[in-house]
Structure formats: C-alpha cells, structure tokens
PDB file of C-alpha atoms in Angstrom:
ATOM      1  CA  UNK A   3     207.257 207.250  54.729  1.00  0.00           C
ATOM      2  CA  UNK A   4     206.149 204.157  52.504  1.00  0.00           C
ATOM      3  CA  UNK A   5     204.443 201.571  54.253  1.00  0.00           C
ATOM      4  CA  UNK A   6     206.114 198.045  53.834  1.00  0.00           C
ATOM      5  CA  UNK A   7     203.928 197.072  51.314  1.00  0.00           C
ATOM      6  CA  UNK A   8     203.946 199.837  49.106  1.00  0.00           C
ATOM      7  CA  UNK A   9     207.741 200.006  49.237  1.00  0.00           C
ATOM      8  CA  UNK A  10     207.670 196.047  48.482  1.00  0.00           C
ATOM      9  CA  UNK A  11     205.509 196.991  45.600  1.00  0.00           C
ATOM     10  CA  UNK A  12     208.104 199.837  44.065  1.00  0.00           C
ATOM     11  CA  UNK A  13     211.015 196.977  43.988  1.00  0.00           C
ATOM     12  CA  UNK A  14     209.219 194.124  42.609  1.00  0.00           C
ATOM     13  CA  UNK A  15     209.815 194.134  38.763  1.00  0.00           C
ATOM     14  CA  UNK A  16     206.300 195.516  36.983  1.00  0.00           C
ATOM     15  CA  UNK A  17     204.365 193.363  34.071  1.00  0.00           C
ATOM     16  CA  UNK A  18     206.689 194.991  31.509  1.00  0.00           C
ATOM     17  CA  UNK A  19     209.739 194.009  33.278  1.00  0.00           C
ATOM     18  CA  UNK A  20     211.545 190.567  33.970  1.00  0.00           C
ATOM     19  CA  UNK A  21     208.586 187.956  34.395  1.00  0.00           C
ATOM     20  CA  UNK A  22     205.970 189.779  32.774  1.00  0.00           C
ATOM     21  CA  UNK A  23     207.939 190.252  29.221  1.00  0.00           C
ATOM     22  CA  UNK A  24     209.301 186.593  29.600  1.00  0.00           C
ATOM     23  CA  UNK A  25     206.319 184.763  29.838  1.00  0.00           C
ATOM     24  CA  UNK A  26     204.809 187.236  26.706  1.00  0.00           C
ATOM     25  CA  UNK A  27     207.164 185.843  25.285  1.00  0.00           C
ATOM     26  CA  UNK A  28     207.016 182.230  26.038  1.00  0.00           C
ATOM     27  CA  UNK A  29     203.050 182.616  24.756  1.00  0.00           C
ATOM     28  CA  UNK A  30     204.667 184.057  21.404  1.00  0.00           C
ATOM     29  CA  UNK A  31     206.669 181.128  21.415  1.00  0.00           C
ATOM     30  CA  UNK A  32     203.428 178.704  22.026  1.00  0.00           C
ATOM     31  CA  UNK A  33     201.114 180.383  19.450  1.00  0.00           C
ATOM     32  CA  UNK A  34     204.068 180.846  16.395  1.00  0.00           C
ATOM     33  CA  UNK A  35     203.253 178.243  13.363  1.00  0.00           C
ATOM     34  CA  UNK A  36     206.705 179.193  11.696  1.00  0.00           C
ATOM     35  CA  UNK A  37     208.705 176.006  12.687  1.00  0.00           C
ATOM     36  CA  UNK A  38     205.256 173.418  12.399  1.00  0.00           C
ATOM     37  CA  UNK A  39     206.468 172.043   9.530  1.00  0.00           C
ATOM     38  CA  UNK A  40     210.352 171.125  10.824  1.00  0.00           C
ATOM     39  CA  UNK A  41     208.463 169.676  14.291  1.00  0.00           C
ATOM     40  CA  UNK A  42     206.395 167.411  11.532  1.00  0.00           C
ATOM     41  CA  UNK A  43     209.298 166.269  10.147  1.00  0.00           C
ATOM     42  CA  UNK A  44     211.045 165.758  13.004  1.00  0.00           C
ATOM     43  CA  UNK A  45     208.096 163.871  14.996  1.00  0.00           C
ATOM     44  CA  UNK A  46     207.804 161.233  11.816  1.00  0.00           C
ATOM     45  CA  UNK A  47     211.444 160.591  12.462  1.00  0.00           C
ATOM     46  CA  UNK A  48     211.333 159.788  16.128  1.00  0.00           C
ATOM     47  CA  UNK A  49     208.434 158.014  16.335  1.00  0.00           C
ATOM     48  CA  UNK A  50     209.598 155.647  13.213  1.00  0.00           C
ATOM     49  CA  UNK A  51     212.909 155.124  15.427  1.00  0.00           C
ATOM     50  CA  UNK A  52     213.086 151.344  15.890  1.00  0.00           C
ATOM     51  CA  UNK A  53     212.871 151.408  19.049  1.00  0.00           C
ATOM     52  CA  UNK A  54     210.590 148.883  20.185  1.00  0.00           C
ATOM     53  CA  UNK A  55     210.373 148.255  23.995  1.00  0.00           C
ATOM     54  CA  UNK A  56     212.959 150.545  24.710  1.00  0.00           C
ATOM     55  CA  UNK A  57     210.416 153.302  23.564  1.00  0.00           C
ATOM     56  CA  UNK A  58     208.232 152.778  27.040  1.00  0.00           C
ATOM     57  CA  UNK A  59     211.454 152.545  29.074  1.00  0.00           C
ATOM     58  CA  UNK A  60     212.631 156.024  27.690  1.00  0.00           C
ATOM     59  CA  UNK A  61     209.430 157.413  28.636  1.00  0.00           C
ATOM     60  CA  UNK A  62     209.712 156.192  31.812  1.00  0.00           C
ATOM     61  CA  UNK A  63     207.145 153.986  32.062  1.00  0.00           C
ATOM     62  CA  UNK A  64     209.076 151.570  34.230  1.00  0.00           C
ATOM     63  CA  UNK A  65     209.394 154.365  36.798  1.00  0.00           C
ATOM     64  CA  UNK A  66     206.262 155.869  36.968  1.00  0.00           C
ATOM     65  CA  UNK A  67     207.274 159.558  35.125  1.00  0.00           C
ATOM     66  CA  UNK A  68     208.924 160.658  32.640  1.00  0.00           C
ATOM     67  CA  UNK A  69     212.692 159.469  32.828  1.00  0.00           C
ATOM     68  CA  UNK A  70     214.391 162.686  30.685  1.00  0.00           C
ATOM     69  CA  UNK A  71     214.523 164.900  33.709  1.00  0.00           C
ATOM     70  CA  UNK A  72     216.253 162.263  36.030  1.00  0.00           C
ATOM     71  CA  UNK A  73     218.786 161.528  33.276  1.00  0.00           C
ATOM     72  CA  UNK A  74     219.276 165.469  32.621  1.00  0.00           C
ATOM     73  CA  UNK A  75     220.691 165.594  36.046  1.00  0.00           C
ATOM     74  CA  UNK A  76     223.873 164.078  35.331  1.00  0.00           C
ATOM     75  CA  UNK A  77     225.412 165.936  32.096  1.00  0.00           C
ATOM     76  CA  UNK A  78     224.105 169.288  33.944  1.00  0.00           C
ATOM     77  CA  UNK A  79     225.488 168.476  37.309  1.00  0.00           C
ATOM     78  CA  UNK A  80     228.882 167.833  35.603  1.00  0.00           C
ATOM     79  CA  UNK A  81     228.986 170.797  33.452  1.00  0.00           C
ATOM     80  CA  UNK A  82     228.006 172.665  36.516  1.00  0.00           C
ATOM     81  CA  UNK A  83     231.062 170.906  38.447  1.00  0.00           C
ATOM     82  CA  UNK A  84     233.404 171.834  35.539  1.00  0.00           C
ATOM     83  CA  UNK A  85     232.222 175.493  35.386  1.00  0.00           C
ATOM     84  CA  UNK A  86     233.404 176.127  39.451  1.00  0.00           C
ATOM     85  CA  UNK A  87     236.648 174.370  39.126  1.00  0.00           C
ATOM     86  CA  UNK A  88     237.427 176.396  36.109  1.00  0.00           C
ATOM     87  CA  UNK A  89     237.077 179.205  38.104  1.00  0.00           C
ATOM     88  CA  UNK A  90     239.817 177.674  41.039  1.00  0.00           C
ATOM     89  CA  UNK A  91     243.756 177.417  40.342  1.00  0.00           C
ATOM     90  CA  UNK A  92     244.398 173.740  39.817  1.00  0.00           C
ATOM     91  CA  UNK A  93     241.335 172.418  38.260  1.00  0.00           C
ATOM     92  CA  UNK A  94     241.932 171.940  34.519  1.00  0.00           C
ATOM     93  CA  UNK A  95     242.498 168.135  34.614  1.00  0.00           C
ATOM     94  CA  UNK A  96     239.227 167.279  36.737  1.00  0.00           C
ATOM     95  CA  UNK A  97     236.899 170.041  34.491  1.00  0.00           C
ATOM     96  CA  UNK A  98     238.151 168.790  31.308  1.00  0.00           C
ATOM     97  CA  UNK A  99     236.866 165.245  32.934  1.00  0.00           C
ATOM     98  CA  UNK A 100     233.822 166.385  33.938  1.00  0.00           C
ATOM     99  CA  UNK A 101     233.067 168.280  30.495  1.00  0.00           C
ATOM    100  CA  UNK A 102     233.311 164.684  28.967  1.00  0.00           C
ATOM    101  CA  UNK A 103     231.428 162.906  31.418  1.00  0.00           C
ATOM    102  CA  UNK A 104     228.456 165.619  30.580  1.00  0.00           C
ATOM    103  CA  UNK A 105     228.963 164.820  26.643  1.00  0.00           C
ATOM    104  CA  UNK A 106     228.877 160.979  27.610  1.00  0.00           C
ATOM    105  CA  UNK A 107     225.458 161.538  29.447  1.00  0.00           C
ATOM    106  CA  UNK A 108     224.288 164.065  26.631  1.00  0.00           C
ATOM    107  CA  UNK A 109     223.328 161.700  24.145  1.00  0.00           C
ATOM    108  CA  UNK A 110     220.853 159.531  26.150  1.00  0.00           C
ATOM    109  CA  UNK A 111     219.402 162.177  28.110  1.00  0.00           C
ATOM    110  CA  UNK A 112     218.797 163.721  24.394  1.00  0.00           C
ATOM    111  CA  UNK A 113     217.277 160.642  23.151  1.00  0.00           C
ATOM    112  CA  UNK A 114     214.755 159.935  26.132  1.00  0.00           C
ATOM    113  CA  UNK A 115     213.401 163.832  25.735  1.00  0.00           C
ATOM    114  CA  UNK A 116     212.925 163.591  22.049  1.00  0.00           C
ATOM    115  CA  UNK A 117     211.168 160.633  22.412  1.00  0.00           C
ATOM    116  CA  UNK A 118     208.537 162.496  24.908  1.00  0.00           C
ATOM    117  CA  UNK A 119     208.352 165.298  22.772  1.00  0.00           C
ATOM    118  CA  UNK A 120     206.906 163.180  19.389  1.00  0.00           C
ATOM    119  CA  UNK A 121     204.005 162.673  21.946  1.00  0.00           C
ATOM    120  CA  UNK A 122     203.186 166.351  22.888  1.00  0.00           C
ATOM    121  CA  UNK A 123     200.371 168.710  21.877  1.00  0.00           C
ATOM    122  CA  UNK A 124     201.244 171.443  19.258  1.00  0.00           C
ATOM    123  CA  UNK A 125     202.191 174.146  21.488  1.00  0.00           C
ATOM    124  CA  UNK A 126     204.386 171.600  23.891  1.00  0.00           C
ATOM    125  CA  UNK A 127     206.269 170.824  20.783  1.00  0.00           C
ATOM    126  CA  UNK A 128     206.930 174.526  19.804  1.00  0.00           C
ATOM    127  CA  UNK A 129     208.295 175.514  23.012  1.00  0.00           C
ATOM    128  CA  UNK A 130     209.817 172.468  23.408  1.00  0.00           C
ATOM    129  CA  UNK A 131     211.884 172.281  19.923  1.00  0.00           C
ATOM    130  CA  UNK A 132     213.457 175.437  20.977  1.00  0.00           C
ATOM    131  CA  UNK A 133     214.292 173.829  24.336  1.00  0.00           C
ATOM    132  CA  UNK A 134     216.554 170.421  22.396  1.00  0.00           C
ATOM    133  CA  UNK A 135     217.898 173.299  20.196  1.00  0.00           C
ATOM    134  CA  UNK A 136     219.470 175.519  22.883  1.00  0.00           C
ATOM    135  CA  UNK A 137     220.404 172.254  24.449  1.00  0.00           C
ATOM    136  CA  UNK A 138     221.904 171.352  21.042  1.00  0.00           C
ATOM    137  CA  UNK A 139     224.239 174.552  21.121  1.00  0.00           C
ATOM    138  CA  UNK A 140     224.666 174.133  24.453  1.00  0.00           C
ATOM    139  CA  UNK A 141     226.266 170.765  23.161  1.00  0.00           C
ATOM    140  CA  UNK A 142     227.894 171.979  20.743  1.00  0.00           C
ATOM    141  CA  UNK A 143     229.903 174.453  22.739  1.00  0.00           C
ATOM    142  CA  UNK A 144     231.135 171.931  25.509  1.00  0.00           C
ATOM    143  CA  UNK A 145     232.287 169.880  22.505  1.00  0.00           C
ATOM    144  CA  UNK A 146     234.371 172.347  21.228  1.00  0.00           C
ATOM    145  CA  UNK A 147     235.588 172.933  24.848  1.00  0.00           C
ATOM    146  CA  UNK A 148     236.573 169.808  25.290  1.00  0.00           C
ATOM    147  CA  UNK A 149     238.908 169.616  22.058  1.00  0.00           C
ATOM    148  CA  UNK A 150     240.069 172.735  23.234  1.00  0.00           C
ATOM    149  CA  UNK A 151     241.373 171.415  26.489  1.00  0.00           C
ATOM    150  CA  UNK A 152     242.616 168.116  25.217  1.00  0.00           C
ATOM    151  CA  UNK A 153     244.791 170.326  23.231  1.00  0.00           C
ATOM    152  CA  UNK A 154     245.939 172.403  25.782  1.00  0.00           C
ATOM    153  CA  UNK A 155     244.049 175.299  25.359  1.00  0.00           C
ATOM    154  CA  UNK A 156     242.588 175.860  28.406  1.00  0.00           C
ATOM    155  CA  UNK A 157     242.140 179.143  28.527  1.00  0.00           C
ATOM    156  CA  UNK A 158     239.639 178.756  25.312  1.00  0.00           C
ATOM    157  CA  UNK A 159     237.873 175.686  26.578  1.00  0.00           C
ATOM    158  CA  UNK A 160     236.726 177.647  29.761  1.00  0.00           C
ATOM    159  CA  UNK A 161     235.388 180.272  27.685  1.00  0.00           C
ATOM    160  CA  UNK A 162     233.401 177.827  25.093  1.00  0.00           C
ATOM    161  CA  UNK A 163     232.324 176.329  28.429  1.00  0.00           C
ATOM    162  CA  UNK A 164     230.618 179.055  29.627  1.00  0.00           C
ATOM    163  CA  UNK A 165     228.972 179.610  27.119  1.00  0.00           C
ATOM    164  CA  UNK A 166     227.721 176.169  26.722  1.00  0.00           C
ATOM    165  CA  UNK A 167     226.698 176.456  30.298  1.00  0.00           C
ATOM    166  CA  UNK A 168     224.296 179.831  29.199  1.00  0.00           C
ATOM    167  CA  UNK A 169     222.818 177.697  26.308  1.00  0.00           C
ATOM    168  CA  UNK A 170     221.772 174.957  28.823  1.00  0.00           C
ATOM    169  CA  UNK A 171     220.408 177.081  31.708  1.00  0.00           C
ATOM    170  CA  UNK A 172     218.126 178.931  28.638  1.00  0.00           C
ATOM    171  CA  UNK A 173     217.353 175.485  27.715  1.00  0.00           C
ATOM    172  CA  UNK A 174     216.300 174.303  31.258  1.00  0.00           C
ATOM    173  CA  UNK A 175     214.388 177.435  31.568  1.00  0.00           C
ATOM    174  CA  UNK A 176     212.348 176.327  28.339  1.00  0.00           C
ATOM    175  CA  UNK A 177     212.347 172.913  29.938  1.00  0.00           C
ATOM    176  CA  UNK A 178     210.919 174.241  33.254  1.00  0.00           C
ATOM    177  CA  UNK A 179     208.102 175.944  31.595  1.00  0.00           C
ATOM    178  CA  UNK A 180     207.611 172.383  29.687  1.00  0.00           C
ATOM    179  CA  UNK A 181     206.550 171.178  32.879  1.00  0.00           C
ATOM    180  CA  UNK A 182     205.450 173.378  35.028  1.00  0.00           C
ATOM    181  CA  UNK A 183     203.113 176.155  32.777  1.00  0.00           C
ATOM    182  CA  UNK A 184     202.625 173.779  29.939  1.00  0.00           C
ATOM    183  CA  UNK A 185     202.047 170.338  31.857  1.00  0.00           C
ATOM    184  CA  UNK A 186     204.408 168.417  30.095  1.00  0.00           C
ATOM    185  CA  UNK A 187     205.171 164.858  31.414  1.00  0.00           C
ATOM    186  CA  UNK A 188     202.586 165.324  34.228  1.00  0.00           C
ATOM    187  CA  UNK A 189     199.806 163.259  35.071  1.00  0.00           C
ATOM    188  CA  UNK A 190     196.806 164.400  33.801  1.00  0.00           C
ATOM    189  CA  UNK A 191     194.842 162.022  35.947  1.00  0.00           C
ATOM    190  CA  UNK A 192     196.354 162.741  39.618  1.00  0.00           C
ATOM    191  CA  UNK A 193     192.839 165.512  40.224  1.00  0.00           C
ATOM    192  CA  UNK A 194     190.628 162.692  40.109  1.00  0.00           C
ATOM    193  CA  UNK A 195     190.599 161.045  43.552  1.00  0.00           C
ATOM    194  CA  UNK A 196     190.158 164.925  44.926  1.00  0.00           C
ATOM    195  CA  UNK A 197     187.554 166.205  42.650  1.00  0.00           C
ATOM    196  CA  UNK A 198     185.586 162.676  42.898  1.00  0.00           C
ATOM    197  CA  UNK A 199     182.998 162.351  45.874  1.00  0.00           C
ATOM    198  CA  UNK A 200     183.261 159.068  48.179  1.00  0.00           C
ATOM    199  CA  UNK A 201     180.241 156.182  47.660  1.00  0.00           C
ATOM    200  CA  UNK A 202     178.382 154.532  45.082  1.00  0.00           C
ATOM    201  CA  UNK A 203     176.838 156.621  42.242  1.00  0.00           C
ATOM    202  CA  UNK A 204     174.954 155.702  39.450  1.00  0.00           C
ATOM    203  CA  UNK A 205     176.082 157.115  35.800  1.00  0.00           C
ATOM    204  CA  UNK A 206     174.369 154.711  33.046  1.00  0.00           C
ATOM    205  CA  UNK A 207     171.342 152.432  32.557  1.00  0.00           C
ATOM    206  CA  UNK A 208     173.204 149.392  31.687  1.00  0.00           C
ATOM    207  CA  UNK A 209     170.588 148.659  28.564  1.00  0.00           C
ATOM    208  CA  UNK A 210     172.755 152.250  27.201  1.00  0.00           C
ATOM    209  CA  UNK A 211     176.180 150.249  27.329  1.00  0.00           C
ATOM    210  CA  UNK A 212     176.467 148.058  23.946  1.00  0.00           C
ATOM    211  CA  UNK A 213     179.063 145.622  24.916  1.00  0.00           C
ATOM    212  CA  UNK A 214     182.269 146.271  24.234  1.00  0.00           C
ATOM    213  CA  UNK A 215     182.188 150.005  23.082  1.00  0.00           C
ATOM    214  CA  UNK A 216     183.300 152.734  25.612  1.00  0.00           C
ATOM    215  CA  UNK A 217     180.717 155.088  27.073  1.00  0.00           C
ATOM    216  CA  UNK A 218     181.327 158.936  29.234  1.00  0.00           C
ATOM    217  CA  UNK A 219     179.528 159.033  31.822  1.00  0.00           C
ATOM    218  CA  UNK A 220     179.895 161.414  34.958  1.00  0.00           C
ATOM    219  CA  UNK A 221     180.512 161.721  38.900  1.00  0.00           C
ATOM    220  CA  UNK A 222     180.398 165.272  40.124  1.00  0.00           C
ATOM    221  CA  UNK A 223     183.452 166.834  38.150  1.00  0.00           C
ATOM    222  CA  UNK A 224     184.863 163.546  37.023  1.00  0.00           C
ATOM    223  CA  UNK A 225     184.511 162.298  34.065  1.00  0.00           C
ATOM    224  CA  UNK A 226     184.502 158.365  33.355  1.00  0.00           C
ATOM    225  CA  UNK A 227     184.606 155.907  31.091  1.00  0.00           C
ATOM    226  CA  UNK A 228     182.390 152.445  31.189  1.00  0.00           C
ATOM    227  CA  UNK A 229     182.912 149.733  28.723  1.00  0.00           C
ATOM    228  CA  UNK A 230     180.275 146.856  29.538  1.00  0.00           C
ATOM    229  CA  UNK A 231     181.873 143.252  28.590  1.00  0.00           C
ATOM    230  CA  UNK A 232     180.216 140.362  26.996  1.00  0.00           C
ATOM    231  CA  UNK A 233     178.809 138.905  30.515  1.00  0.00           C
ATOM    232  CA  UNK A 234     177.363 142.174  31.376  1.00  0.00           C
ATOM    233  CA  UNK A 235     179.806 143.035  33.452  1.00  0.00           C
ATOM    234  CA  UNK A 236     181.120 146.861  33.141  1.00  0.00           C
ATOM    235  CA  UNK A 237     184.511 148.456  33.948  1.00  0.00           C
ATOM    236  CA  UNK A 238     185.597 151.825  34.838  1.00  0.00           C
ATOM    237  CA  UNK A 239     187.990 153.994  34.430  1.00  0.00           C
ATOM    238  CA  UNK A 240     188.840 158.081  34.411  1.00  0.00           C
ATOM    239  CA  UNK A 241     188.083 159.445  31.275  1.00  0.00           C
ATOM    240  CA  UNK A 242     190.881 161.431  30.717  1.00  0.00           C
ATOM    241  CA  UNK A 243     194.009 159.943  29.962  1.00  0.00           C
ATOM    242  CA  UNK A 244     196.691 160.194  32.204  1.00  0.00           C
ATOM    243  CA  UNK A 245     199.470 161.181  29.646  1.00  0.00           C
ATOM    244  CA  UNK A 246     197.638 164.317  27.562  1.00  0.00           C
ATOM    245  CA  UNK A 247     194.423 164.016  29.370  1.00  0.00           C
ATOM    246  CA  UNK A 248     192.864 162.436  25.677  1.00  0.00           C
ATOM    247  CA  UNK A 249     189.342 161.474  25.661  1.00  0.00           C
ATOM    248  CA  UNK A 250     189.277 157.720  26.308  1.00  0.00           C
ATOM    249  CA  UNK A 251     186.097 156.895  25.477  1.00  0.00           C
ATOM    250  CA  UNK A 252     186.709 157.859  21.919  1.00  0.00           C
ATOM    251  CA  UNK A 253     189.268 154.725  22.360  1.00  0.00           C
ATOM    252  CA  UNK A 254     189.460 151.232  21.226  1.00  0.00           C
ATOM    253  CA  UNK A 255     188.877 148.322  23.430  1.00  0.00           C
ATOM    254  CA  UNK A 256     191.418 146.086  22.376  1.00  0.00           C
ATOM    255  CA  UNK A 257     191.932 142.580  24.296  1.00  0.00           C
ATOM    256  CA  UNK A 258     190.857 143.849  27.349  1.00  0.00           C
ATOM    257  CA  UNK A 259     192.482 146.889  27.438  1.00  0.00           C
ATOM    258  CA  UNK A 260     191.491 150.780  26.088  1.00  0.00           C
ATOM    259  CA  UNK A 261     193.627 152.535  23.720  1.00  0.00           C
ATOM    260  CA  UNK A 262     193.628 156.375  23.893  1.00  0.00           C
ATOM    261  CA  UNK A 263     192.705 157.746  20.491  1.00  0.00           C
ATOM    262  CA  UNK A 264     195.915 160.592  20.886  1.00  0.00           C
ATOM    263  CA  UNK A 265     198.701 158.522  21.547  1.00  0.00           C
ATOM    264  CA  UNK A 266     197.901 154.868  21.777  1.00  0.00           C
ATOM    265  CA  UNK A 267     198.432 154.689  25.426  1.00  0.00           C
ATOM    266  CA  UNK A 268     196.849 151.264  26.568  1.00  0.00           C
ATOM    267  CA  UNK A 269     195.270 150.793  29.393  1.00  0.00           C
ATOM    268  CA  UNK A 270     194.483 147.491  31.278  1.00  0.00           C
ATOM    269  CA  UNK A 271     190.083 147.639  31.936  1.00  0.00           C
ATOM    270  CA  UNK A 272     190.226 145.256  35.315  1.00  0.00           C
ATOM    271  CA  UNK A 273     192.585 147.794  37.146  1.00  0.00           C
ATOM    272  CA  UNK A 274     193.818 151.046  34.899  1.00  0.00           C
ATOM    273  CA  UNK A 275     197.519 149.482  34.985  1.00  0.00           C
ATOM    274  CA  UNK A 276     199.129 150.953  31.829  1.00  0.00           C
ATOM    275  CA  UNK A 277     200.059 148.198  29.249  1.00  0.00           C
ATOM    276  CA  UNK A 278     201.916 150.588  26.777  1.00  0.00           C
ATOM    277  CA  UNK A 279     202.970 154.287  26.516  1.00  0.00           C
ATOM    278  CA  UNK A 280     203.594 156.672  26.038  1.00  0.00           C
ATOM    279  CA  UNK A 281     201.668 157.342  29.446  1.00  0.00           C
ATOM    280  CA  UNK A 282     203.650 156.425  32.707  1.00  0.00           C
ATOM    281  CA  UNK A 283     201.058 156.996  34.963  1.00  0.00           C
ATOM    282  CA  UNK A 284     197.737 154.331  35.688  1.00  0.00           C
ATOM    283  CA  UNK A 285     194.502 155.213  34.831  1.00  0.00           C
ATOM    284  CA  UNK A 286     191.966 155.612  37.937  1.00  0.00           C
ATOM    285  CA  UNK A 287     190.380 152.465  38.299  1.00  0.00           C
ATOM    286  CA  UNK A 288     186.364 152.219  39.900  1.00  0.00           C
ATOM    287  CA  UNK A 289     184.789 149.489  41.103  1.00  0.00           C
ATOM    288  CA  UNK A 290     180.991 148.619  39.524  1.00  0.00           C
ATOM    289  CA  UNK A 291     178.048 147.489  40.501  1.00  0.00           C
ATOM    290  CA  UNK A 292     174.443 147.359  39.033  1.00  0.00           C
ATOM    291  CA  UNK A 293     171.650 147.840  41.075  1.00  0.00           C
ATOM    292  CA  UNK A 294     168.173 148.082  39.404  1.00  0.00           C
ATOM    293  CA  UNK A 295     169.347 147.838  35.638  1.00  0.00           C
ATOM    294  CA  UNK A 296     171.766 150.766  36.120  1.00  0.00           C
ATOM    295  CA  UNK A 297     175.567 150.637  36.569  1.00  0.00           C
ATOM    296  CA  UNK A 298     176.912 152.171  39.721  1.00  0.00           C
ATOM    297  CA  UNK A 299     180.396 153.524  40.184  1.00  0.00           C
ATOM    298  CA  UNK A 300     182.502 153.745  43.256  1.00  0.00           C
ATOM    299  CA  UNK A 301     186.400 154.968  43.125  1.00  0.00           C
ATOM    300  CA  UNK A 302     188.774 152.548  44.177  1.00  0.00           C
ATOM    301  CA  UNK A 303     190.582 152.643  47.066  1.00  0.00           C
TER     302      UNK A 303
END
C-alpha cells in the first residue's frame, strides 16, 4: 500500500504538467524582445497623455496602492453576474444590463492600468502588454454580446459572452502574475522596518556628505540614503524606492524633496511623504543625529 505521502505525490501534477509548463511559459513570455518595440511606442503615448494630476490619482497615489485592481473589480464582478444568469431561465434582461455596466467600467479600469504599466521594468511590460490585450478581446467580445442582445439575439450574446469571460480570466491570470511573481504595484520599501536593526547607528563621517548631493550609506541589510542640507543638518531615507525599488541616491534633490532617477517619483526629505508618482507608497523616513563628526541613523517610529 502507498503511504499518504507518496500517493499525494502520484496525484499532484509533475513539473511538465499544469504549473510547471505555465510558469515556463510565463518566463518565455518575460525574456521575448519580439513586441519591445510596440511597448515603446505604446509607453511614449501614455506617458505624453495630458493627464496632469489625474496621472497620480490613477496610480493610486491618493489611496496608498495602485488603484487598477480596485477598479477591475467592478466590470469583472458584472460580467461574472451576467455569465450565471445566462445560465438561469429568466435572466436575459438583467445580464444584458450587467454586460453594459462591465463595458461602462471597462474604459477607466483600462486607463488607470495602462497608466501603471508606462512605469514598469522591461519584463513587467512584456507580460503585462499581453495581459491589456487579452483584456482587449475580452472587450471586444462582451461588446459584440451586447449588440447581440439588444437585438434580440440572445442566444448569440451568451455565447460571445463566454467567451469574453475566457479572455478576461486569461487576462487576470497574466494580471495575477503582474503582482504576485513579478512585483508589480507592490511596495518595494515595506522589508525595511524588518530587515533594519532597532538604535542609533552610524553610516557617514559628515565631512563625506557635500551638501545637498545624496549619499548610500548602510544599516545591516538596509540600504539608505543621506542628503546633508546647507545648515549641516542631514536627512534620511531608504534607498530603494518604494515604486521599482530605483536607486535614490542616484536622484536629484529638488526643493527639498528627492527624485528617483527611474521614474521621477518625489519624495519629501523631512518625512519620506511622496510628493509625486508614480510611487503610492512613502519612503522610510530615519531620524539623524551627529555625534563626534559622524551622522547617526535611527529608523523612525
């Protein structure tokens, strides 16, 4: 007789089945250069969009993460809806509703992820422009089911539904590794307060600091950043920035604030609080002392 864990082993799906061949193919997906040139084109487009301060609220800068998956909620929840009442006597009125309310919610939910995705890395925005363009067929289909159904063809419209329910779910299985193997929309920063020991430590002679230019420095694991103001006073902040984890002392100081040399991300110096996007996250703020001609560090509580 097998023992239980042997006989789990013999029904769980090997490396060349199910998970194994879909996340070789997700790295094919990250690695291929074939569509660089359309994502180019495409990124120059959105982030030329005149969007002004819309752009931060899109990102989601207002509520502390990216807004595109709370917004992506509503055309999939009522494309979801439609798909089980087209499957029970009586429900062609309230689908066919529900199929427009998803198309009504499509467009801004659309607009909000494209604008993230002009501020990925490369293989973010390979993975992720096949993500908008099953999303975009998904689209696609649901429109055509709706026309359907308005003309009393209801029989047709459920089928062009379900398929632009499979387009969708492929998308939000592109979008889900987005986030969740890729890092997408995270924040890069959140590891710092664990990785960072408690107390005072020193990480620069302060005669090293010229005034006004960032400097790396170091606490255990963590790396920081310490710009020294005209009154010899020095700031601190983490490093890496919270939106692609870009090196910020390779930034600007501009006006009391750092810039991140990736994305423009600002960040305020006094506290971390982020001025611009596309990051929707704070930087790690330390407090500073200097004791002896050398700048101590202490994260903030």
């Amino acid at each position: 007789m097998k023992t239980f864990p042997h006989a789990l082993r013999s029904a769980l799906p090997s490396a060349e089945e199910g998970p194994g061949r879909v996340l070789r193919a997700m790295d094919r997906l990250e690695k291929s250069p074939r569509a660089d040139g359309l994502a180019d084109a495409l990124r120059g487009t959105v982030r030329r969009l005149p969007l002004g301060a819309a752009r931060d609220g899109l990102h989601g800068r207002w509520l502390g993460h990216p807004v595109h998956p709370l917004l992506v909620q509503f055309p999939l929840g009522a494309w979801l809806s439609a798909a089980v009442l087209d499957l029970v006597p009586g429900g062609q009125r309230a689908a066919r509703l529900l199929v427009g309310a998803g198309l009504a919610g499509a467009g801004p939910t659309a607009l909000a992820g494209w604008v993230d995705w002009a501020e990925m890395r490369r293989p973010q925005l390979r993975v992720g422009l096949v993500h908008a363009a099953a999303n975009n067929v998904g689209v696609i289909c649901y429109a055509v089911s709706l026309t359907a159904r308005c003309r009393g063809h209801h029989r047709r419209g459920r089928l062009w539904g379900f398929g632009g329910l499979a387009a969708v779910s492929v998308g939000g299985a592109l979008g889900g590794h987005l986030a969740y193997r890729q890092a997408a929309g995270t924040n890069h920063a959140e590891q710092v307060p664990a990785l960072t020991p408690p107390g005072w430590h020193p990480v620069a002679a302060l005669a090293d600091l010229p005034p006004g230019r960032p400097h790396r420095g170091h606490v255990g694991e963590t790396a920081v950043v310490l710009v020294r103001t005209d009154d010899d006073t020095v700031r601190a902040l983490a490093e890496r920035c919270s939106h692609m984890a870009g090196p910020l002392a390779d930034g600007e100081v501009v006006d009391g604030c750092l810039v991140c040399p990736w994305h423009g991300s600002t960040f305020r110096l006094d506290d971390g609080w982020n001025v611009t996007g596309p990051a929707t996250a704070p930087q790690p703020a330390f407090d500073t002392r200097i004791v002896d001609g050398r700048v101590e560090v202490r994260l903030r509580a």
